[in-house]
Amino acid sequence: MMNDKQKTKLTAYALGELSGSEKENIELLLKKDREASQFVDEVKQTAVLLESEFAAEEKPILTEQEKTRLEQVWQERATNSASESAHGNSWSLKWWMFAPLGGLVAAGIAAIVLLPRQAAIMNTQEPIVTSQIPVVDQDDIRDEKKLPPPTATLASPAEPEEAKARVQVAERKKDVAAREEYDGLANEVQSATGAVAGLARQMPGAPAAAPSKMMAQSREAMIGYGKGGAGVDYYTTGEDYDHLPESDFVSVTDHPLSTFSIDVDTASYSNLRRFIQSGSLPPVDAVRIEELINYFPYAYEPPKGSHPFAVHTEVARSPWSENRLVRIALKGREIVTKDRPTANLVFLLDVSGSMADENKLPLLKRAFKLLVDGLNGRDKVSIVVYAGASGLVLPPTSGEKKAEILASLERLEAGGSTNGASGIDLAYQVAKQNFVKGGVNRVILATDGDFNVGTTSRGDLIRLIETKAKEGTFLTVLGLGMGNLKDGTLEQLANKGNGNYAYIDDDREAKKVFVEQLSANLVTIAKDVKIQVEFNPAQVAQYRLLGYENRKLNKEDFNDDQKDAGEIGTGHTVTALYEVVPAGQASSPKVDALKYQPKTAAAPVSTGSQELLTVKLRYKQPEGDKSTLLEVPVNAEAKELGQTDSDFRFATAVASFGMILRNSKYQGTSSFEKVLDWASGAVQVKGQRDTYREEFVELVRRAKELKGGRVNN
Amino acid sequence: MGNKPGDHKIQWLKETLIKYEGRLLRYVARLLPEQSARDVVQETFVKLWQEDPARLAGHEAPWLFRVCRNRALDVLKKEGRMNPFDSDQAKSPDDPEATVERRQTTSQVFAIMAELPTRKQEVLRLKFQEGLSYREISQVTGISESHVGVMIFEGLQHIRKRLHPAQPSVQGGLK
């Protein structure tokens, strides 16, 4: 009787996947084993059936218009490249020229950003990360813009396609079970099919790496892509959210609570900047207001009390409407150099064959360099690898000896099969030997998802991770490559290990995770930070949150400690703006009065409270599971914009700019001129001119010119 | 001035487009709504411009599918939508949408296919619809080659069993 492993091999044979001695061996076997040859025949039959069924499926094609546009883009590029360069094949060099450059620049920055205490002290360092990413391929962005705008061309509804994307839970469980069984066989199968290590090399260099590189460069450019299509509706309709993608004003009587997760992303700003600097305005959907606002440094006061971050609120008159603006500003506790906990990091790296892909081990190496650059002499780094066998590649080494650490990284090569269990044992052992009391003790597992539990069952593995987490060594899991096979497993492992799970598919993401997020993790000061604002109906008729559209939470998520939300690292600032329509104010032209609401609801029992709203925050200590609640009442009294601090005015200017670029129907009287006015009067941070804010002012000028030119089109 | 440097390349791009547009659209449309899928395919061909035809020779299919797939997943990620391959929050098999889909498929084989996890369906399609090898599928999806083999075996096994439920098991043939 054949087992599944043998059947898998026979299937491969039947489908023509085997060659050489493997093939010959099976042919010999088939001659004498009737069961085997019958199985091979059945596989072939099923294969033929599937092929014919699939071949009959309809193939949509691009429209003539789409093709013409594509050709135009190609032609233009050919012309550009011919004039730019005497070398006929300069196009293929492009990817490569910038790959190392990106790494170098990033590495230069890593030291600063990794250790946020410096960032905090020097105050303006953090945004460098995004601002200095080399602007490599601006024609890419331009060209992408020339692609036809999304238009619904085919009548076929997208729903059935969507339905196909659903995975059935029951099947999934079976699949997991099957995989676990399979894990035991993986080693043999893999060695039998030959080292996959050569895989990446077999792809021509450029093509193999191009996808990941490409994603790095163009992701920002395509933020808006698809959003304009039907896609956006899938996750915003039919759910019990208090919001719409383009946040509208909502009535306080209907929705007294507004809930969202903090977000410290800044990608939208750097994207927008590239667009404008390269001479075009960004697509509407590429503009995310909260990411624009949070890109800039703000001089918020750090916390004084026991909470890990300070909450500041302020109310002012909206300069573009008759309404009020409410700013909620968070500032994470700053940790100075000498106070940063010493780190004891054990990298547990998967070097199995499948990791050879350009977007896996090579990417991982580049990423780790960023990390290592930020370590100091007190920190310790060790590297454990696992594949067919696991081993300690780098014994605990001081963070000062960067050359040594990097050299050992360089030597790593993918090959062999995965056997994670003993690797993780070893990693924990190393971590324990170097345990730093009160420090950051962390095993950082990086794998493409073929995390093979080997002889250990998944249950045992999880128990191990849980035990270690209780002892103080946490697990961070980094998934690499696209289409991660065991996302669920990895995430579970990280959760059990009090760690986090990040997914890296290109250099940009690596930079984010290794430089921004991972460093913030090393010194995370609060996690699952959620904000819930309760509006006082006696004071507020309607409100609108600017930005954070994809960070909104259901109101009940706020108190649900199971619901994840954003982390806040040391020194981080987070800013959110609400526009509120004061109660009793003659209904603004943008907001119709609610016809069916009983008037009494707008003036409830009225405690006579002068409070406009209450900001509630929930956060957990970095390693805690229970959230802490923080409440900050906000009084209704509103300042004039001119009386607010420069942070408030600057954030207001940025928000207004974002609304103009978005063609927001709520931009009111916003204009480039006004934005320039507000922003240029608020370029100082702590008494010093801030280069990022100055750059913003320039950007607005440029956008204004572009907009002016556009009118004539 | 005779041939411009780009002419040869554009010819190659056009040929590649005609050869693959349908296959790619069909593939990506399983991950994204129609219009987004069209965008992704067009972007992929814009990207193809960067590639050297000679170096890509023989590897066009995995390259194109991989770029499309990565882009599609990125669109999903950027939109905050569920990655179709992250099945943890997937709907149950009784999901009405899945049922509708099953009704719409005329073929029994497709109905059975729909019972499989998304990843497996994808791998089966790449193999039997697109004719990619295990290795190429691994390059496209990032799933290890050996696991691709396992998924194809399991997928075929499932389809065969469901098509011929009454058929005596293979072991019956043994003496």
mmCIF file with all atom_site columns, C-alpha atoms in Angstrom, chain A residues 1 7-8 11-12 15 17 34-35 39 42 46-47 49-51 53-54 57-63 66-67 70-71 74-75 77-78 82 91-92 95 140 144 147-148 151 153-154 158 160-169 171-172 175 178-179 182 189-190 196 202-204 206-207 210 214-215 218-219 222 225-227 231 234-235 359-360 450 482-485 487-488 505, chain B residues 5 9-10 13-14 21-22 25-26 29-30 33-36 38-39 42-43 45-47 49-51 55-56 59 63 66-67 69-71 73-75 77-79 81 84 86-88 90-91 93 95 97 101-102 104 107 109-110 113-115 117-120 125 127-129 133-135 139 141-142 144-147 149-150 152-154 156-157 160 163 167 170-171 173-174:
data_model
loop_
_atom_site.group_PDB
_atom_site.id
_atom_site.type_symbol
_atom_site.label_atom_id
_atom_site.label_alt_id
_atom_site.label_comp_id
_atom_site.label_asym_id
_atom_site.label_entity_id
_atom_site.label_seq_id
_atom_site.pdbx_PDB_ins_code
_atom_site.Cartn_x
_atom_site.Cartn_y
_atom_site.Cartn_z
_atom_site.occupancy
_atom_site.B_iso_or_equiv
_atom_site.pdbx_formal_charge
_atom_site.auth_seq_id
_atom_site.auth_comp_id
_atom_site.auth_asym_id
_atom_site.auth_atom_id
_atom_site.pdbx_PDB_model_num
ATOM 1   C CA . MET A 1 1   ? 0.000   0.000  0.000   1.00 0.00 ? 1   MET A CA 1
ATOM 2   C CA . LYS A 1 7   ? 1.736   9.044  -4.321  1.00 0.00 ? 7   LYS A CA 1
ATOM 3   C CA . THR A 1 8   ? 2.983   12.600 -4.467  1.00 0.00 ? 8   THR A CA 1
ATOM 4   C CA . THR A 1 11  ? 1.867   12.268 -9.356  1.00 0.00 ? 11  THR A CA 1
ATOM 5   C CA . ALA A 1 12  ? 4.924   14.320 -10.197 1.00 0.00 ? 12  ALA A CA 1
ATOM 6   C CA . LEU A 1 15  ? 2.757   14.968 -14.882 1.00 0.00 ? 15  LEU A CA 1
ATOM 7   C CA . GLU A 1 17  ? 7.886   16.651 -13.547 1.00 0.00 ? 17  GLU A CA 1
ATOM 8   C CA . ARG A 1 34  ? 0.474   -2.699 -10.526 1.00 0.00 ? 34  ARG A CA 1
ATOM 9   C CA . GLU A 1 35  ? -0.976  -0.450 -7.879  1.00 0.00 ? 35  GLU A CA 1
ATOM 10  C CA . PHE A 1 39  ? -2.342  5.220  -9.845  1.00 0.00 ? 39  PHE A CA 1
ATOM 11  C CA . GLU A 1 42  ? -5.546  7.705  -12.934 1.00 0.00 ? 42  GLU A CA 1
ATOM 12  C CA . THR A 1 46  ? -7.700  13.328 -14.179 1.00 0.00 ? 46  THR A CA 1
ATOM 13  C CA . ALA A 1 47  ? -5.069  15.677 -15.554 1.00 0.00 ? 47  ALA A CA 1
ATOM 14  C CA . LEU A 1 49  ? -9.936  15.953 -17.842 1.00 0.00 ? 49  LEU A CA 1
ATOM 15  C CA . LEU A 1 50  ? -8.914  19.064 -15.941 1.00 0.00 ? 50  LEU A CA 1
ATOM 16  C CA . GLU A 1 51  ? -6.905  20.402 -18.832 1.00 0.00 ? 51  GLU A CA 1
ATOM 17  C CA . GLU A 1 53  ? -12.248 21.656 -18.780 1.00 0.00 ? 53  GLU A CA 1
ATOM 18  C CA . PHE A 1 54  ? -9.943  24.549 -18.063 1.00 0.00 ? 54  PHE A CA 1
ATOM 19  C CA . GLU A 1 57  ? -12.946 28.485 -19.883 1.00 0.00 ? 57  GLU A CA 1
ATOM 20  C CA . GLU A 1 58  ? -13.343 31.899 -21.347 1.00 0.00 ? 58  GLU A CA 1
ATOM 21  C CA . LYS A 1 59  ? -10.347 34.190 -21.609 1.00 0.00 ? 59  LYS A CA 1
ATOM 22  C CA . PRO A 1 60  ? -11.142 37.879 -21.377 1.00 0.00 ? 60  PRO A CA 1
ATOM 23  C CA . ILE A 1 61  ? -8.835  40.195 -23.261 1.00 0.00 ? 61  ILE A CA 1
ATOM 24  C CA . LEU A 1 62  ? -7.878  43.808 -22.962 1.00 0.00 ? 62  LEU A CA 1
ATOM 25  C CA . THR A 1 63  ? -9.913  46.279 -24.948 1.00 0.00 ? 63  THR A CA 1
ATOM 26  C CA . GLU A 1 66  ? -6.389  49.636 -23.288 1.00 0.00 ? 66  GLU A CA 1
ATOM 27  C CA . LYS A 1 67  ? -3.939  48.126 -25.712 1.00 0.00 ? 67  LYS A CA 1
ATOM 28  C CA . LEU A 1 70  ? -0.202  50.479 -23.389 1.00 0.00 ? 70  LEU A CA 1
ATOM 29  C CA . GLU A 1 71  ? 1.528   50.813 -26.702 1.00 0.00 ? 71  GLU A CA 1
ATOM 30  C CA . TRP A 1 74  ? 5.933   51.668 -24.489 1.00 0.00 ? 74  TRP A CA 1
ATOM 31  C CA . GLN A 1 75  ? 6.635   53.954 -27.404 1.00 0.00 ? 75  GLN A CA 1
ATOM 32  C CA . ARG A 1 77  ? 9.593   54.883 -23.011 1.00 0.00 ? 77  ARG A CA 1
ATOM 33  C CA . ALA A 1 78  ? 11.509  53.681 -25.988 1.00 0.00 ? 78  ALA A CA 1
ATOM 34  C CA . ALA A 1 82  ? 16.909  56.267 -26.669 1.00 0.00 ? 82  ALA A CA 1
ATOM 35  C CA . TRP A 1 91  ? 16.395  49.637 -19.500 1.00 0.00 ? 91  TRP A CA 1
ATOM 36  C CA . SER A 1 92  ? 17.427  46.339 -18.094 1.00 0.00 ? 92  SER A CA 1
ATOM 37  C CA . TRP A 1 95  ? 16.473  47.835 -11.776 1.00 0.00 ? 95  TRP A CA 1
ATOM 38  C CA . ASP A 1 140 ? 7.293   54.717 -13.822 1.00 0.00 ? 140 ASP A CA 1
ATOM 39  C CA . GLU A 1 144 ? 1.343   54.421 -14.671 1.00 0.00 ? 144 GLU A CA 1
ATOM 40  C CA . LEU A 1 147 ? -2.879  54.070 -17.969 1.00 0.00 ? 147 LEU A CA 1
ATOM 41  C CA . PRO A 1 148 ? -6.520  54.343 -18.649 1.00 0.00 ? 148 PRO A CA 1
ATOM 42  C CA . THR A 1 151 ? -13.837 52.286 -16.227 1.00 0.00 ? 151 THR A CA 1
ATOM 43  C CA . THR A 1 153 ? -15.972 47.889 -19.378 1.00 0.00 ? 153 THR A CA 1
ATOM 44  C CA . LEU A 1 154 ? -17.272 44.434 -18.828 1.00 0.00 ? 154 LEU A CA 1
ATOM 45  C CA . ALA A 1 158 ? -17.163 40.838 -9.865  1.00 0.00 ? 158 ALA A CA 1
ATOM 46  C CA . PRO A 1 160 ? -18.521 35.494 -8.441  1.00 0.00 ? 160 PRO A CA 1
ATOM 47  C CA . GLU A 1 161 ? -14.809 36.130 -8.774  1.00 0.00 ? 161 GLU A CA 1
ATOM 48  C CA . GLU A 1 162 ? -14.807 37.321 -5.265  1.00 0.00 ? 162 GLU A CA 1
ATOM 49  C CA . ALA A 1 163 ? -16.634 34.278 -4.102  1.00 0.00 ? 163 ALA A CA 1
ATOM 50  C CA . LYS A 1 164 ? -13.985 32.131 -5.621  1.00 0.00 ? 164 LYS A CA 1
ATOM 51  C CA . ALA A 1 165 ? -11.459 33.808 -3.444  1.00 0.00 ? 165 ALA A CA 1
ATOM 52  C CA . ARG A 1 166 ? -13.142 32.487 -0.372  1.00 0.00 ? 166 ARG A CA 1
ATOM 53  C CA . VAL A 1 167 ? -11.635 29.611 1.356   1.00 0.00 ? 167 VAL A CA 1
ATOM 54  C CA . GLN A 1 168 ? -13.769 27.207 3.141   1.00 0.00 ? 168 GLN A CA 1
ATOM 55  C CA . VAL A 1 169 ? -13.054 26.783 6.743   1.00 0.00 ? 169 VAL A CA 1
ATOM 56  C CA . GLU A 1 171 ? -11.314 22.562 3.894   1.00 0.00 ? 171 GLU A CA 1
ATOM 57  C CA . ARG A 1 172 ? -8.779  24.757 5.438   1.00 0.00 ? 172 ARG A CA 1
ATOM 58  C CA . ASP A 1 175 ? -5.556  21.294 4.578   1.00 0.00 ? 175 ASP A CA 1
ATOM 59  C CA . ALA A 1 178 ? -2.679  17.354 5.721   1.00 0.00 ? 178 ALA A CA 1
ATOM 60  C CA . ARG A 1 179 ? 0.147   19.776 5.786   1.00 0.00 ? 179 ARG A CA 1
ATOM 61  C CA . TYR A 1 182 ? 3.215   16.325 5.133   1.00 0.00 ? 182 TYR A CA 1
ATOM 62  C CA . VAL A 1 189 ? 10.678  15.039 -0.769  1.00 0.00 ? 189 VAL A CA 1
ATOM 63  C CA . GLN A 1 190 ? 12.638  18.179 -1.005  1.00 0.00 ? 190 GLN A CA 1
ATOM 64  C CA . VAL A 1 196 ? 15.710  24.234 -4.782  1.00 0.00 ? 196 VAL A CA 1
ATOM 65  C CA . GLN A 1 202 ? 17.846  29.638 -12.734 1.00 0.00 ? 202 GLN A CA 1
ATOM 66  C CA . MET A 1 203 ? 15.596  32.553 -13.264 1.00 0.00 ? 203 MET A CA 1
ATOM 67  C CA . PRO A 1 204 ? 17.558  35.133 -15.122 1.00 0.00 ? 204 PRO A CA 1
ATOM 68  C CA . ALA A 1 206 ? 16.853  40.543 -13.494 1.00 0.00 ? 206 ALA A CA 1
ATOM 69  C CA . PRO A 1 207 ? 13.481  38.935 -13.962 1.00 0.00 ? 207 PRO A CA 1
ATOM 70  C CA . ALA A 1 210 ? 12.391  42.512 -10.744 1.00 0.00 ? 210 ALA A CA 1
ATOM 71  C CA . MET A 1 214 ? 9.253   46.706 -8.881  1.00 0.00 ? 214 MET A CA 1
ATOM 72  C CA . MET A 1 215 ? 6.839   46.486 -6.057  1.00 0.00 ? 215 MET A CA 1
ATOM 73  C CA . SER A 1 218 ? 5.714   51.372 -7.646  1.00 0.00 ? 218 SER A CA 1
ATOM 74  C CA . ARG A 1 219 ? 3.636   50.393 -4.714  1.00 0.00 ? 219 ARG A CA 1
ATOM 75  C CA . MET A 1 222 ? -0.464  52.530 -7.186  1.00 0.00 ? 222 MET A CA 1
ATOM 76  C CA . TYR A 1 225 ? -5.182  51.674 -8.111  1.00 0.00 ? 225 TYR A CA 1
ATOM 77  C CA . GLY A 1 226 ? -8.124  49.452 -7.804  1.00 0.00 ? 226 GLY A CA 1
ATOM 78  C CA . LYS A 1 227 ? -9.633  51.729 -5.280  1.00 0.00 ? 227 LYS A CA 1
ATOM 79  C CA . GLY A 1 231 ? -13.053 46.807 -5.169  1.00 0.00 ? 231 GLY A CA 1
ATOM 80  C CA . TYR A 1 234 ? -16.405 45.044 -0.803  1.00 0.00 ? 234 TYR A CA 1
ATOM 81  C CA . TYR A 1 235 ? -15.139 45.952 2.551   1.00 0.00 ? 235 TYR A CA 1
ATOM 82  C CA . ASN A 1 359 ? 12.642  38.502 -2.307  1.00 0.00 ? 359 ASN A CA 1
ATOM 83  C CA . LYS A 1 360 ? 13.504  36.194 0.566   1.00 0.00 ? 360 LYS A CA 1
ATOM 84  C CA . ASP A 1 450 ? 7.511   26.644 5.190   1.00 0.00 ? 450 ASP A CA 1
ATOM 85  C CA . MET A 1 482 ? 4.467   36.514 -1.456  1.00 0.00 ? 482 MET A CA 1
ATOM 86  C CA . GLY A 1 483 ? 1.704   34.053 -1.018  1.00 0.00 ? 483 GLY A CA 1
ATOM 87  C CA . ASN A 1 484 ? 2.911   32.888 2.303   1.00 0.00 ? 484 ASN A CA 1
ATOM 88  C CA . LEU A 1 485 ? 1.805   29.383 2.787   1.00 0.00 ? 485 LEU A CA 1
ATOM 89  C CA . ASP A 1 487 ? 0.401   32.769 7.404   1.00 0.00 ? 487 ASP A CA 1
ATOM 90  C CA . GLY A 1 488 ? -1.974  31.414 9.967   1.00 0.00 ? 488 GLY A CA 1
ATOM 91  C CA . ASP A 1 505 ? 7.712   41.307 0.312   1.00 0.00 ? 505 ASP A CA 1
ATOM 92  C CA . PRO B 2 5   ? 16.204  51.294 -30.885 1.00 0.00 ? 5   PRO B CA 1
ATOM 93  C CA . LYS B 2 9   ? 11.469  45.623 -28.252 1.00 0.00 ? 9   LYS B CA 1
ATOM 94  C CA . ILE B 2 10  ? 8.003   46.936 -28.872 1.00 0.00 ? 10  ILE B CA 1
ATOM 95  C CA . LEU B 2 13  ? 6.113   43.420 -26.139 1.00 0.00 ? 13  LEU B CA 1
ATOM 96  C CA . LYS B 2 14  ? 3.179   43.279 -28.527 1.00 0.00 ? 14  LYS B CA 1
ATOM 97  C CA . GLU B 2 21  ? -3.183  38.950 -21.918 1.00 0.00 ? 21  GLU B CA 1
ATOM 98  C CA . GLY B 2 22  ? -6.056  36.499 -21.804 1.00 0.00 ? 22  GLY B CA 1
ATOM 99  C CA . LEU B 2 25  ? -6.600  38.429 -17.033 1.00 0.00 ? 25  LEU B CA 1
ATOM 100 C CA . ARG B 2 26  ? -8.322  35.157 -16.373 1.00 0.00 ? 26  ARG B CA 1
ATOM 101 C CA . ALA B 2 29  ? -9.713  38.097 -12.216 1.00 0.00 ? 29  ALA B CA 1
ATOM 102 C CA . ARG B 2 30  ? -9.913  35.278 -9.702  1.00 0.00 ? 30  ARG B CA 1
ATOM 103 C CA . PRO B 2 33  ? -12.708 42.505 -9.345  1.00 0.00 ? 33  PRO B CA 1
ATOM 104 C CA . GLU B 2 34  ? -12.688 42.776 -13.098 1.00 0.00 ? 34  GLU B CA 1
ATOM 105 C CA . GLN B 2 35  ? -11.544 46.346 -13.426 1.00 0.00 ? 35  GLN B CA 1
ATOM 106 C CA . SER B 2 36  ? -8.760  46.066 -10.895 1.00 0.00 ? 36  SER B CA 1
ATOM 107 C CA . ARG B 2 38  ? -7.443  44.841 -15.914 1.00 0.00 ? 38  ARG B CA 1
ATOM 108 C CA . ASP B 2 39  ? -5.371  47.516 -14.257 1.00 0.00 ? 39  ASP B CA 1
ATOM 109 C CA . GLN B 2 42  ? -1.779  46.533 -17.848 1.00 0.00 ? 42  GLN B CA 1
ATOM 110 C CA . GLU B 2 43  ? 0.655   47.567 -15.164 1.00 0.00 ? 43  GLU B CA 1
ATOM 111 C CA . PHE B 2 45  ? 2.910   44.909 -19.219 1.00 0.00 ? 45  PHE B CA 1
ATOM 112 C CA . VAL B 2 46  ? 4.198   48.372 -18.507 1.00 0.00 ? 46  VAL B CA 1
ATOM 113 C CA . LYS B 2 47  ? 6.694   46.709 -16.221 1.00 0.00 ? 47  LYS B CA 1
ATOM 114 C CA . TRP B 2 49  ? 9.074   47.045 -20.797 1.00 0.00 ? 49  TRP B CA 1
ATOM 115 C CA . GLN B 2 50  ? 11.901  47.111 -18.277 1.00 0.00 ? 50  GLN B CA 1
ATOM 116 C CA . GLU B 2 51  ? 12.892  43.580 -19.053 1.00 0.00 ? 51  GLU B CA 1
ATOM 117 C CA . ARG B 2 55  ? 17.222  37.373 -20.457 1.00 0.00 ? 55  ARG B CA 1
ATOM 118 C CA . LEU B 2 56  ? 13.579  36.638 -19.943 1.00 0.00 ? 56  LEU B CA 1
ATOM 119 C CA . HIS B 2 59  ? 10.684  32.472 -18.377 1.00 0.00 ? 59  HIS B CA 1
ATOM 120 C CA . TRP B 2 63  ? 7.592   36.228 -14.611 1.00 0.00 ? 63  TRP B CA 1
ATOM 121 C CA . ARG B 2 66  ? 4.334   36.379 -10.593 1.00 0.00 ? 66  ARG B CA 1
ATOM 122 C CA . VAL B 2 67  ? 4.289   40.102 -11.240 1.00 0.00 ? 67  VAL B CA 1
ATOM 123 C CA . ARG B 2 69  ? 0.032   38.028 -8.563  1.00 0.00 ? 69  ARG B CA 1
ATOM 124 C CA . ASN B 2 70  ? 2.231   40.268 -6.463  1.00 0.00 ? 70  ASN B CA 1
ATOM 125 C CA . ARG B 2 71  ? 0.470   43.314 -7.771  1.00 0.00 ? 71  ARG B CA 1
ATOM 126 C CA . LEU B 2 73  ? -2.031  40.937 -3.559  1.00 0.00 ? 73  LEU B CA 1
ATOM 127 C CA . ASP B 2 74  ? -0.688  44.408 -3.117  1.00 0.00 ? 74  ASP B CA 1
ATOM 128 C CA . VAL B 2 75  ? -3.894  45.937 -4.290  1.00 0.00 ? 75  VAL B CA 1
ATOM 129 C CA . LYS B 2 77  ? -3.414  44.656 0.941   1.00 0.00 ? 77  LYS B CA 1
ATOM 130 C CA . LYS B 2 78  ? -3.546  48.345 0.198   1.00 0.00 ? 78  LYS B CA 1
ATOM 131 C CA . GLU B 2 79  ? -7.301  48.247 0.199   1.00 0.00 ? 79  GLU B CA 1
ATOM 132 C CA . ARG B 2 81  ? -9.153  43.626 2.049   1.00 0.00 ? 81  ARG B CA 1
ATOM 133 C CA . PRO B 2 84  ? -7.717  35.459 -0.521  1.00 0.00 ? 84  PRO B CA 1
ATOM 134 C CA . ASP B 2 86  ? -5.347  34.011 4.199   1.00 0.00 ? 86  ASP B CA 1
ATOM 135 C CA . SER B 2 87  ? -8.128  31.711 4.892   1.00 0.00 ? 87  SER B CA 1
ATOM 136 C CA . ASP B 2 88  ? -8.555  32.173 8.600   1.00 0.00 ? 88  ASP B CA 1
ATOM 137 C CA . ALA B 2 90  ? -12.909 32.842 5.242   1.00 0.00 ? 90  ALA B CA 1
ATOM 138 C CA . LYS B 2 91  ? -16.576 32.151 4.991   1.00 0.00 ? 91  LYS B CA 1
ATOM 139 C CA . PRO B 2 93  ? -18.667 26.415 2.661   1.00 0.00 ? 93  PRO B CA 1
ATOM 140 C CA . ASP B 2 95  ? -21.635 30.837 2.231   1.00 0.00 ? 95  ASP B CA 1
ATOM 141 C CA . GLU B 2 97  ? -21.940 33.454 -2.497  1.00 0.00 ? 97  GLU B CA 1
ATOM 142 C CA . GLU B 2 101 ? -20.856 30.428 -7.764  1.00 0.00 ? 101 GLU B CA 1
ATOM 143 C CA . ARG B 2 102 ? -21.335 26.719 -7.766  1.00 0.00 ? 102 ARG B CA 1
ATOM 144 C CA . GLN B 2 104 ? -23.162 29.196 -12.119 1.00 0.00 ? 104 GLN B CA 1
ATOM 145 C CA . SER B 2 107 ? -19.274 21.739 -15.108 1.00 0.00 ? 107 SER B CA 1
ATOM 146 C CA . VAL B 2 109 ? -15.426 19.587 -12.208 1.00 0.00 ? 109 VAL B CA 1
ATOM 147 C CA . PHE B 2 110 ? -15.619 23.260 -11.474 1.00 0.00 ? 110 PHE B CA 1
ATOM 148 C CA . MET B 2 113 ? -12.785 22.599 -7.648  1.00 0.00 ? 113 MET B CA 1
ATOM 149 C CA . ALA B 2 114 ? -14.688 25.191 -5.686  1.00 0.00 ? 114 ALA B CA 1
ATOM 150 C CA . GLU B 2 115 ? -14.625 22.900 -2.672  1.00 0.00 ? 115 GLU B CA 1
ATOM 151 C CA . PRO B 2 117 ? -8.983  25.814 -0.569  1.00 0.00 ? 117 PRO B CA 1
ATOM 152 C CA . THR B 2 118 ? -8.136  28.843 -2.681  1.00 0.00 ? 118 THR B CA 1
ATOM 153 C CA . ARG B 2 119 ? -4.440  28.145 -2.701  1.00 0.00 ? 119 ARG B CA 1
ATOM 154 C CA . LYS B 2 120 ? -4.982  24.689 -3.983  1.00 0.00 ? 120 LYS B CA 1
ATOM 155 C CA . ARG B 2 125 ? -5.102  26.131 -12.329 1.00 0.00 ? 125 ARG B CA 1
ATOM 156 C CA . LYS B 2 127 ? -0.669  23.605 -13.513 1.00 0.00 ? 127 LYS B CA 1
ATOM 157 C CA . PHE B 2 128 ? -3.564  22.407 -15.635 1.00 0.00 ? 128 PHE B CA 1
ATOM 158 C CA . GLN B 2 129 ? -4.824  25.613 -17.133 1.00 0.00 ? 129 GLN B CA 1
ATOM 159 C CA . SER B 2 133 ? 5.735   23.303 -14.129 1.00 0.00 ? 133 SER B CA 1
ATOM 160 C CA . TYR B 2 134 ? 6.014   22.736 -10.396 1.00 0.00 ? 134 TYR B CA 1
ATOM 161 C CA . ARG B 2 135 ? 9.086   24.890 -10.375 1.00 0.00 ? 135 ARG B CA 1
ATOM 162 C CA . GLN B 2 139 ? 8.324   30.850 -8.598  1.00 0.00 ? 139 GLN B CA 1
ATOM 163 C CA . THR B 2 141 ? 3.417   31.711 -5.758  1.00 0.00 ? 141 THR B CA 1
ATOM 164 C CA . GLY B 2 142 ? 6.382   31.471 -3.468  1.00 0.00 ? 142 GLY B CA 1
ATOM 165 C CA . SER B 2 144 ? 8.000   25.606 -2.150  1.00 0.00 ? 144 SER B CA 1
ATOM 166 C CA . GLU B 2 145 ? 8.325   23.285 -5.082  1.00 0.00 ? 145 GLU B CA 1
ATOM 167 C CA . SER B 2 146 ? 7.837   20.234 -2.977  1.00 0.00 ? 146 SER B CA 1
ATOM 168 C CA . HIS B 2 147 ? 4.710   21.593 -1.444  1.00 0.00 ? 147 HIS B CA 1
ATOM 169 C CA . GLY B 2 149 ? 3.751   18.760 -5.593  1.00 0.00 ? 149 GLY B CA 1
ATOM 170 C CA . VAL B 2 150 ? 1.824   17.845 -2.475  1.00 0.00 ? 150 VAL B CA 1
ATOM 171 C CA . ILE B 2 152 ? -1.339  19.007 -6.760  1.00 0.00 ? 152 ILE B CA 1
ATOM 172 C CA . PHE B 2 153 ? -1.435  15.448 -5.562  1.00 0.00 ? 153 PHE B CA 1
ATOM 173 C CA . GLU B 2 154 ? -4.025  16.261 -2.910  1.00 0.00 ? 154 GLU B CA 1
ATOM 174 C CA . LEU B 2 156 ? -6.177  15.677 -7.952  1.00 0.00 ? 156 LEU B CA 1
ATOM 175 C CA . GLN B 2 157 ? -6.936  13.082 -5.354  1.00 0.00 ? 157 GLN B CA 1
ATOM 176 C CA . ARG B 2 160 ? -10.930 12.080 -8.563  1.00 0.00 ? 160 ARG B CA 1
ATOM 177 C CA . LEU B 2 163 ? -15.929 12.319 -9.524  1.00 0.00 ? 163 LEU B CA 1
ATOM 178 C CA . GLN B 2 167 ? -15.043 3.345  -7.708  1.00 0.00 ? 167 GLN B CA 1
ATOM 179 C CA . VAL B 2 170 ? -6.765  1.375  -5.755  1.00 0.00 ? 170 VAL B CA 1
ATOM 180 C CA . GLN B 2 171 ? -5.771  -1.148 -3.157  1.00 0.00 ? 171 GLN B CA 1
ATOM 181 C CA . GLY B 2 173 ? -6.095  -4.062 -7.464  1.00 0.00 ? 173 GLY B CA 1
ATOM 182 C CA . LEU B 2 174 ? -3.460  -5.561 -5.275  1.00 0.00 ? 174 LEU B CA 1
#
